[in-house]
Amino acid sequence: MGTLLRTSFSDPGVLPRATPDEAADLERQIDIANGTSSGGYRPPPRTKEVIINGQTVKLKYCFTCKIFRPPRASHCSLCDNCVERFDHHCPWVGNCVGKRNYRFFYMFILSLSFLTVFILAFVITHVILRSQQTGFLNALKDSPASVLEAVVCFFSVWSIVGLSGFHTYLISSNQTTNEDIKGSWSNKRGKENYNPYSYGNIFTNCCVALCGPISPSLIDRRGYIQPDTPQPAAPSNGIAAYGATQSQSDMAAATPLLQSEPSLTSDELHLPGKPGLGTPCASLTLGQPTPPSSMPNLTAEAALTDILPLKEEHVGHQFLTPEEAPSPPRMLAGSPLAHSRTMHVLGLASQDSLHEDSVRGLVKLSSV
Amino acid sequence: MEVHNLQELRRSASLATKVFIQRDYSDGTICQFQTKFPPELDSRIERQLFEETVKTLNSFYAEAEKIGGSSYLEGCLACATAYFIFLCMETHYEKVLKKISRYIQEQNEKIFAPRGLLLTDPVERGMRVVSFLAVLCKGPELPTGGFLGEDTQK
């Protein structure tokens, strides 16, 4: 249970989105590299090649997060975030499995497989003991639940033990599910293809995956969203929330492209329920990074002119939602709407200072 | 006083031009930044100084992510205590990150602020970039004129 909870609720290694300045800088560099001015049509997907340990690895540019993804990172459409060392998105756990929570996931499935084997063994023992007294069919009649249990356990054992075995293999060869499925490092692609991340030694690979250092979370899941400069003309340039919003998760999942964002802004404007502004600029101490948004159901888009002040009653709610972030965000659509409050707009002057120190790129170490 | 000045610099950072130093993935997924000298900083800082700073940062990150006996022990201990131990102590990685913040603060005070630059901590940018903010000269907020140099034109 502990490992399940830990897997579900810990940050898998989400990469925060780029600040608008960074994004602009990158775009400029890409344009220089391509030597073209795009002139309105979407340029081809941008990639950068890097040589890691002798293997050429392509780094892809993520249009949603506006960054070049580090090697082994991938964008999860369900969570709408780039995740480091992306393994897979586990619906059972309701979270992505990535660098930071892989070991918890592995311990979860391992303990679960022991549990299922244990239960299956004892159910069978129970039935056998009973049938020694009363005969097989009578034993089954006396405890019908055992039959059900045995059937469920039997199938679970095959699937879960299989999964554990598969992940054991992945850990020992230091691959992610993603890489294995795509066959990125398989020998079938070519003789020279090998996994550049593997340490060569099974034992080392296991130790690193399970006992290596965990980097702290790069996102602040308890902070309040700070609004961006309210410029209705500008299309939203990156999304402050690192989790997905309800409407956005649908749209972003389908089309994680820049074109989807302007259409979202009108959506966002209509949604009154945007908890999240928070602590007004006075409380921003500029010496420290201000906590960015990490509310999954929020975006502080540039087009948003209405920002809701956060009331105390929201606090409880705020803490609830990051927890629920891993589970499909669509479920939370109703609640922020119910808490809508009066809107107020921050002055532009404060917006400037906020804009730089605020949300999108800035992160704070969180305890998880 | 020094900190106050840095805060002033940050406030006026909205008027600044920014130079971003991206991650260098040639050694894999470990956290490293490119030591290539960006041309925009040519007039602001010596190449040597820049490289030294970035290399020191890289070495700090390497230390944080180092896998070896002590990190394994920490991991196993944490596992054995069901990770409750992290309520009491911070991970090695977090300790190094604190060291890095202190180092960056020092560097800003001693070296970069006098040149009108501000180095941001990569952890604030999701470990994607190290950014140098070249702060423009702006009037009343700044205590002394000594901090800033010329405008940066891009």
mmCIF file of C-alpha atoms in Angstrom, chain A residues 16-297:
data_model
loop_
_atom_site.group_PDB
_atom_site.id
_atom_site.type_symbol
_atom_site.label_atom_id
_atom_site.label_comp_id
_atom_site.label_asym_id
_atom_site.label_seq_id
_atom_site.Cartn_x
_atom_site.Cartn_y
_atom_site.Cartn_z
ATOM 1 C CA PRO A 16 8.553 22.265 -15.902
ATOM 2 C CA ARG A 17 7.705 24.211 -18.990
ATOM 3 C CA ALA A 18 10.041 26.783 -20.344
ATOM 4 C CA THR A 19 9.622 30.406 -19.445
ATOM 5 C CA PRO A 20 8.607 32.560 -22.371
ATOM 6 C CA ASP A 21 12.097 34.028 -22.513
ATOM 7 C CA GLU A 22 13.690 30.647 -22.768
ATOM 8 C CA ALA A 23 11.209 29.539 -25.348
ATOM 9 C CA ALA A 24 11.863 32.638 -27.403
ATOM 10 C CA ASP A 25 15.591 32.150 -27.128
ATOM 11 C CA LEU A 26 15.327 28.553 -28.255
ATOM 12 C CA GLU A 27 13.083 29.448 -31.153
ATOM 13 C CA ARG A 28 15.562 32.018 -32.255
ATOM 14 C CA GLN A 29 18.382 29.525 -32.142
ATOM 15 C CA ILE A 30 16.360 27.031 -34.099
ATOM 16 C CA ASP A 31 15.514 29.605 -36.719
ATOM 17 C CA ILE A 32 19.140 30.492 -37.055
ATOM 18 C CA ALA A 33 20.039 26.844 -37.346
ATOM 19 C CA ASN A 34 17.362 26.183 -39.933
ATOM 20 C CA GLY A 35 18.152 29.330 -41.818
ATOM 21 C CA THR A 36 14.503 29.848 -42.641
ATOM 22 C CA SER A 37 11.791 32.133 -41.491
ATOM 23 C CA SER A 38 8.770 29.961 -41.140
ATOM 24 C CA GLY A 39 6.338 32.511 -42.465
ATOM 25 C CA GLY A 40 3.231 31.013 -41.005
ATOM 26 C CA TYR A 41 3.355 27.326 -41.702
ATOM 27 C CA ARG A 42 4.482 24.883 -39.140
ATOM 28 C CA PRO A 43 8.127 24.033 -39.587
ATOM 29 C CA PRO A 44 9.136 20.384 -39.457
ATOM 30 C CA PRO A 45 9.630 18.839 -36.043
ATOM 31 C CA ARG A 46 12.773 20.106 -34.507
ATOM 32 C CA THR A 47 15.400 17.695 -33.396
ATOM 33 C CA LYS A 48 18.857 17.992 -32.075
ATOM 34 C CA GLU A 49 21.367 15.214 -32.229
ATOM 35 C CA VAL A 50 23.658 14.384 -29.399
ATOM 36 C CA ILE A 51 26.245 11.698 -29.073
ATOM 37 C CA ILE A 52 25.981 9.902 -25.810
ATOM 38 C CA ASN A 53 28.536 7.284 -25.021
ATOM 39 C CA GLY A 54 29.093 6.655 -28.682
ATOM 40 C CA GLN A 55 25.451 6.371 -29.688
ATOM 41 C CA THR A 56 23.641 9.072 -31.576
ATOM 42 C CA VAL A 57 20.529 10.133 -29.763
ATOM 43 C CA LYS A 58 17.938 12.486 -31.189
ATOM 44 C CA LEU A 59 16.539 15.063 -28.843
ATOM 45 C CA LYS A 60 13.086 16.134 -29.814
ATOM 46 C CA TYR A 61 11.598 19.525 -29.289
ATOM 47 C CA CYS A 62 8.412 19.432 -27.285
ATOM 48 C CA PHE A 63 5.915 21.900 -28.662
ATOM 49 C CA THR A 64 3.819 21.903 -25.543
ATOM 50 C CA CYS A 65 6.584 22.401 -23.066
ATOM 51 C CA LYS A 66 8.776 24.463 -25.380
ATOM 52 C CA ILE A 67 11.920 22.611 -24.495
ATOM 53 C CA PHE A 68 14.226 20.165 -26.077
ATOM 54 C CA ARG A 69 13.520 17.028 -24.177
ATOM 55 C CA PRO A 70 16.460 15.515 -22.359
ATOM 56 C CA PRO A 71 17.344 12.033 -23.495
ATOM 57 C CA ARG A 72 14.914 9.440 -22.206
ATOM 58 C CA ALA A 73 12.327 12.040 -21.387
ATOM 59 C CA SER A 74 8.975 11.864 -23.038
ATOM 60 C CA HIS A 75 5.827 13.871 -23.071
ATOM 61 C CA CYS A 76 2.885 12.162 -21.486
ATOM 62 C CA SER A 77 -0.314 13.197 -23.142
ATOM 63 C CA LEU A 78 -2.386 12.108 -20.199
ATOM 64 C CA CYS A 79 -0.474 14.148 -17.696
ATOM 65 C CA ASP A 80 0.374 16.784 -20.271
ATOM 66 C CA ASN A 81 3.915 17.095 -19.066
ATOM 67 C CA CYS A 82 7.315 16.033 -20.129
ATOM 68 C CA VAL A 83 8.593 13.460 -17.701
ATOM 69 C CA GLU A 84 12.212 12.550 -17.192
ATOM 70 C CA ARG A 85 13.196 8.982 -17.921
ATOM 71 C CA PHE A 86 9.631 8.313 -18.931
ATOM 72 C CA ASP A 87 8.683 4.704 -18.463
ATOM 73 C CA HIS A 88 4.979 4.605 -19.027
ATOM 74 C CA HIS A 89 1.772 6.075 -17.754
ATOM 75 C CA CYS A 90 0.218 3.568 -15.446
ATOM 76 C CA PRO A 91 -3.554 3.822 -15.289
ATOM 77 C CA TRP A 92 -3.717 1.503 -12.281
ATOM 78 C CA VAL A 93 -1.611 3.842 -10.319
ATOM 79 C CA GLY A 94 -2.998 6.937 -11.981
ATOM 80 C CA ASN A 95 0.358 8.549 -12.537
ATOM 81 C CA CYS A 96 3.249 8.487 -14.890
ATOM 82 C CA VAL A 97 6.131 6.293 -13.927
ATOM 83 C CA GLY A 98 9.348 8.165 -14.414
ATOM 84 C CA LYS A 99 12.719 8.767 -12.921
ATOM 85 C CA ARG A 100 11.629 9.697 -9.460
ATOM 86 C CA ASN A 101 9.032 7.088 -8.763
ATOM 87 C CA TYR A 102 10.225 4.111 -10.748
ATOM 88 C CA ARG A 103 11.625 2.346 -7.730
ATOM 89 C CA PHE A 104 8.367 2.761 -5.827
ATOM 90 C CA PHE A 105 6.484 1.380 -8.789
ATOM 91 C CA TYR A 106 8.812 -1.559 -8.991
ATOM 92 C CA MET A 107 8.502 -2.271 -5.298
ATOM 93 C CA PHE A 108 4.761 -2.014 -5.651
ATOM 94 C CA ILE A 109 4.501 -4.584 -8.386
ATOM 95 C CA LEU A 110 7.008 -6.799 -6.677
ATOM 96 C CA SER A 111 5.126 -6.763 -3.411
ATOM 97 C CA LEU A 112 1.872 -7.190 -5.274
ATOM 98 C CA SER A 113 3.183 -10.243 -7.058
ATOM 99 C CA PHE A 114 4.289 -11.778 -3.772
ATOM 100 C CA LEU A 115 0.870 -11.003 -2.397
ATOM 101 C CA THR A 116 -0.979 -12.619 -5.260
ATOM 102 C CA VAL A 117 1.231 -15.686 -5.156
ATOM 103 C CA PHE A 118 0.710 -15.863 -1.422
ATOM 104 C CA ILE A 119 -3.043 -15.586 -1.727
ATOM 105 C CA LEU A 120 -3.242 -18.097 -4.515
ATOM 106 C CA ALA A 121 -1.156 -20.580 -2.589
ATOM 107 C CA PHE A 122 -3.286 -20.279 0.480
ATOM 108 C CA VAL A 123 -6.559 -20.439 -1.351
ATOM 109 C CA ILE A 124 -5.462 -23.649 -2.964
ATOM 110 C CA THR A 125 -4.222 -24.987 0.347
ATOM 111 C CA HIS A 126 -7.475 -24.080 1.989
ATOM 112 C CA VAL A 127 -9.510 -25.851 -0.645
ATOM 113 C CA ILE A 128 -7.282 -28.909 -0.506
ATOM 114 C CA LEU A 129 -7.489 -29.130 3.253
ATOM 115 C CA ARG A 130 -11.216 -28.853 3.133
ATOM 116 C CA SER A 131 -11.558 -31.361 0.381
ATOM 117 C CA GLN A 132 -9.552 -33.843 2.401
ATOM 118 C CA GLN A 133 -12.312 -33.721 4.931
ATOM 119 C CA THR A 134 -15.429 -33.366 2.883
ATOM 120 C CA GLY A 135 -14.540 -34.142 -0.684
ATOM 121 C CA PHE A 136 -13.641 -31.743 -3.428
ATOM 122 C CA LEU A 137 -17.021 -30.612 -4.670
ATOM 123 C CA ASN A 138 -18.351 -30.161 -1.165
ATOM 124 C CA ALA A 139 -15.383 -28.080 -0.255
ATOM 125 C CA LEU A 140 -16.061 -25.819 -3.154
ATOM 126 C CA LYS A 141 -19.691 -25.546 -2.193
ATOM 127 C CA ASP A 142 -18.854 -24.697 1.390
ATOM 128 C CA SER A 143 -16.608 -21.796 0.521
ATOM 129 C CA PRO A 144 -17.663 -20.435 -2.828
ATOM 130 C CA ALA A 145 -15.574 -17.362 -2.318
ATOM 131 C CA SER A 146 -12.493 -19.485 -2.623
ATOM 132 C CA VAL A 147 -13.366 -20.331 -6.178
ATOM 133 C CA LEU A 148 -13.689 -16.726 -7.122
ATOM 134 C CA GLU A 149 -10.526 -15.854 -5.283
ATOM 135 C CA ALA A 150 -8.627 -18.657 -6.926
ATOM 136 C CA VAL A 151 -9.693 -17.618 -10.378
ATOM 137 C CA VAL A 152 -8.872 -13.956 -9.834
ATOM 138 C CA CYS A 153 -5.549 -14.760 -8.251
ATOM 139 C CA PHE A 154 -4.628 -17.171 -10.945
ATOM 140 C CA PHE A 155 -4.997 -14.594 -13.657
ATOM 141 C CA SER A 156 -3.419 -11.893 -11.535
ATOM 142 C CA VAL A 157 -0.427 -14.028 -10.859
ATOM 143 C CA TRP A 158 0.247 -14.474 -14.516
ATOM 144 C CA SER A 159 -0.108 -10.819 -15.351
ATOM 145 C CA ILE A 160 1.561 -9.293 -12.335
ATOM 146 C CA VAL A 161 4.383 -11.734 -12.021
ATOM 147 C CA GLY A 162 4.909 -11.292 -15.703
ATOM 148 C CA LEU A 163 5.015 -7.553 -15.302
ATOM 149 C CA SER A 164 7.468 -7.825 -12.417
ATOM 150 C CA GLY A 165 9.679 -10.042 -14.461
ATOM 151 C CA PHE A 166 9.543 -7.652 -17.359
ATOM 152 C CA HIS A 167 10.470 -4.717 -15.188
ATOM 153 C CA THR A 168 13.234 -6.695 -13.571
ATOM 154 C CA TYR A 169 14.627 -7.219 -17.019
ATOM 155 C CA LEU A 170 14.248 -3.532 -17.814
ATOM 156 C CA ILE A 171 15.991 -2.505 -14.637
ATOM 157 C CA SER A 172 18.858 -4.851 -15.164
ATOM 158 C CA SER A 173 19.419 -3.608 -18.667
ATOM 159 C CA ASN A 174 18.687 0.010 -17.722
ATOM 160 C CA GLN A 175 15.983 0.576 -20.266
ATOM 161 C CA THR A 176 12.626 2.180 -20.025
ATOM 162 C CA THR A 177 9.415 0.540 -21.196
ATOM 163 C CA ASN A 178 9.259 3.197 -23.847
ATOM 164 C CA GLU A 179 12.684 2.302 -25.188
ATOM 165 C CA ASP A 180 11.983 -1.383 -25.060
ATOM 166 C CA ILE A 181 8.757 -1.080 -26.952
ATOM 167 C CA LYS A 182 10.318 1.052 -29.605
ATOM 168 C CA GLY A 183 13.317 -1.211 -29.741
ATOM 169 C CA SER A 184 15.631 1.758 -29.494
ATOM 170 C CA TRP A 185 18.554 -0.241 -28.250
ATOM 171 C CA SER A 186 17.792 -3.672 -29.535
ATOM 172 C CA ASN A 187 20.271 -5.629 -31.534
ATOM 173 C CA LYS A 188 17.778 -6.036 -34.303
ATOM 174 C CA ARG A 189 18.317 -2.477 -35.402
ATOM 175 C CA GLY A 190 21.912 -2.962 -36.118
ATOM 176 C CA LYS A 191 24.982 -4.579 -34.775
ATOM 177 C CA GLU A 192 26.345 -1.338 -33.445
ATOM 178 C CA ASN A 193 23.218 -0.516 -31.496
ATOM 179 C CA TYR A 194 23.649 -0.725 -27.776
ATOM 180 C CA ASN A 195 22.205 1.007 -24.790
ATOM 181 C CA PRO A 196 24.394 3.975 -23.966
ATOM 182 C CA TYR A 197 22.888 4.401 -20.529
ATOM 183 C CA SER A 198 23.627 0.960 -19.258
ATOM 184 C CA TYR A 199 26.518 0.617 -16.880
ATOM 185 C CA GLY A 200 27.400 -2.712 -18.354
ATOM 186 C CA ASN A 201 26.870 -4.626 -15.175
ATOM 187 C CA ILE A 202 23.464 -5.982 -14.169
ATOM 188 C CA PHE A 203 24.153 -5.440 -10.514
ATOM 189 C CA THR A 204 25.161 -1.838 -11.034
ATOM 190 C CA ASN A 205 22.119 -1.181 -13.159
ATOM 191 C CA CYS A 206 19.843 -2.550 -10.467
ATOM 192 C CA CYS A 207 21.531 -0.628 -7.723
ATOM 193 C CA VAL A 208 21.335 2.616 -9.595
ATOM 194 C CA ALA A 209 17.703 2.193 -10.464
ATOM 195 C CA LEU A 210 16.629 1.170 -7.004
ATOM 196 C CA CYS A 211 19.067 2.762 -4.632
ATOM 197 C CA GLY A 212 20.521 5.640 -6.549
ATOM 198 C CA PRO A 213 19.987 9.249 -5.554
ATOM 199 C CA ILE A 214 16.580 10.744 -6.190
ATOM 200 C CA SER A 215 16.606 14.287 -7.432
ATOM 201 C CA PRO A 216 14.167 16.573 -5.739
ATOM 202 C CA SER A 217 11.011 17.552 -7.514
ATOM 203 C CA LEU A 218 11.388 20.367 -9.985
ATOM 204 C CA ILE A 219 7.841 21.512 -9.656
ATOM 205 C CA ASP A 220 6.073 23.112 -6.812
ATOM 206 C CA ARG A 221 2.802 21.367 -6.385
ATOM 207 C CA ARG A 222 1.563 23.428 -3.512
ATOM 208 C CA GLY A 223 2.152 26.866 -4.849
ATOM 209 C CA TYR A 224 -0.399 29.204 -6.226
ATOM 210 C CA ILE A 225 -0.445 30.247 -9.797
ATOM 211 C CA GLN A 226 0.761 33.704 -10.510
ATOM 212 C CA PRO A 227 -0.911 35.322 -13.437
ATOM 213 C CA ASP A 228 0.972 36.409 -16.487
ATOM 214 C CA THR A 229 0.733 39.798 -18.069
ATOM 215 C CA PRO A 230 -2.848 40.035 -19.245
ATOM 216 C CA GLN A 231 -2.525 40.697 -22.916
ATOM 217 C CA PRO A 232 -5.553 39.396 -24.691
ATOM 218 C CA ALA A 233 -3.947 39.840 -28.081
ATOM 219 C CA ALA A 234 -1.025 37.618 -27.409
ATOM 220 C CA PRO A 235 -1.606 33.925 -27.785
ATOM 221 C CA SER A 236 -0.684 32.063 -24.728
ATOM 222 C CA ASN A 237 2.925 31.370 -24.820
ATOM 223 C CA GLY A 238 3.369 28.330 -22.771
ATOM 224 C CA ILE A 239 1.238 27.160 -20.029
ATOM 225 C CA ALA A 240 1.960 27.872 -16.467
ATOM 226 C CA ALA A 241 0.318 24.856 -15.008
ATOM 227 C CA TYR A 242 2.480 21.844 -15.065
ATOM 228 C CA GLY A 243 -0.417 19.556 -14.689
ATOM 229 C CA ALA A 244 -3.179 19.398 -17.151
ATOM 230 C CA THR A 245 -6.289 21.392 -16.987
ATOM 231 C CA GLN A 246 -9.534 19.744 -17.597
ATOM 232 C CA SER A 247 -10.318 21.305 -20.893
ATOM 233 C CA GLN A 248 -6.714 21.382 -21.800
ATOM 234 C CA SER A 249 -5.954 17.840 -21.056
ATOM 235 C CA ASP A 250 -8.442 16.850 -23.660
ATOM 236 C CA MET A 251 -7.209 19.312 -26.145
ATOM 237 C CA ALA A 252 -3.575 19.193 -25.313
ATOM 238 C CA ALA A 253 -3.600 15.487 -25.355
ATOM 239 C CA ALA A 254 -4.998 15.463 -28.774
ATOM 240 C CA THR A 255 -3.066 18.319 -30.206
ATOM 241 C CA PRO A 256 -0.056 19.364 -28.212
ATOM 242 C CA LEU A 257 0.687 22.049 -30.700
ATOM 243 C CA LEU A 258 0.805 25.761 -30.514
ATOM 244 C CA GLN A 259 -2.341 26.052 -32.575
ATOM 245 C CA SER A 260 -4.358 24.465 -29.894
ATOM 246 C CA GLU A 261 -3.507 27.112 -27.385
ATOM 247 C CA PRO A 262 -5.241 30.156 -28.804
ATOM 248 C CA SER A 263 -8.439 28.215 -29.043
ATOM 249 C CA LEU A 264 -8.069 27.333 -25.453
ATOM 250 C CA THR A 265 -7.753 30.855 -24.282
ATOM 251 C CA SER A 266 -11.348 31.609 -25.068
ATOM 252 C CA ASP A 267 -12.254 28.493 -23.195
ATOM 253 C CA GLU A 268 -10.225 29.573 -20.257
ATOM 254 C CA LEU A 269 -11.774 32.981 -20.186
ATOM 255 C CA HIS A 270 -15.180 31.494 -19.907
ATOM 256 C CA LEU A 271 -14.299 29.250 -17.083
ATOM 257 C CA PRO A 272 -14.962 31.233 -14.001
ATOM 258 C CA GLY A 273 -13.507 28.755 -11.685
ATOM 259 C CA LYS A 274 -9.850 29.438 -11.693
ATOM 260 C CA PRO A 275 -8.533 29.142 -8.255
ATOM 261 C CA GLY A 276 -5.154 30.186 -8.238
ATOM 262 C CA LEU A 277 -4.024 33.451 -7.895
ATOM 263 C CA GLY A 278 -2.531 33.779 -5.225
ATOM 264 C CA THR A 279 -0.655 35.490 -2.878
ATOM 265 C CA PRO A 280 -0.578 38.916 -4.342
ATOM 266 C CA CYS A 281 2.580 40.524 -5.450
ATOM 267 C CA ALA A 282 3.266 42.097 -2.123
ATOM 268 C CA SER A 283 4.144 38.784 -0.725
ATOM 269 C CA LEU A 284 6.569 38.066 -3.472
ATOM 270 C CA THR A 285 9.996 38.344 -2.077
ATOM 271 C CA LEU A 286 12.083 38.863 -5.047
ATOM 272 C CA GLY A 287 15.102 37.324 -3.548
ATOM 273 C CA GLN A 288 13.481 33.989 -3.716
ATOM 274 C CA PRO A 289 11.879 32.236 -6.581
ATOM 275 C CA THR A 290 8.173 32.470 -6.305
ATOM 276 C CA PRO A 291 6.367 29.235 -6.381
ATOM 277 C CA PRO A 292 4.905 28.593 -9.733
ATOM 278 C CA SER A 293 1.642 27.058 -10.462
ATOM 279 C CA SER A 294 1.368 23.503 -10.254
ATOM 280 C CA MET A 295 -2.280 23.242 -9.898
ATOM 281 C CA PRO A 296 -3.327 20.726 -12.408
ATOM 282 C CA ASN A 297 -6.526 22.386 -13.255
#
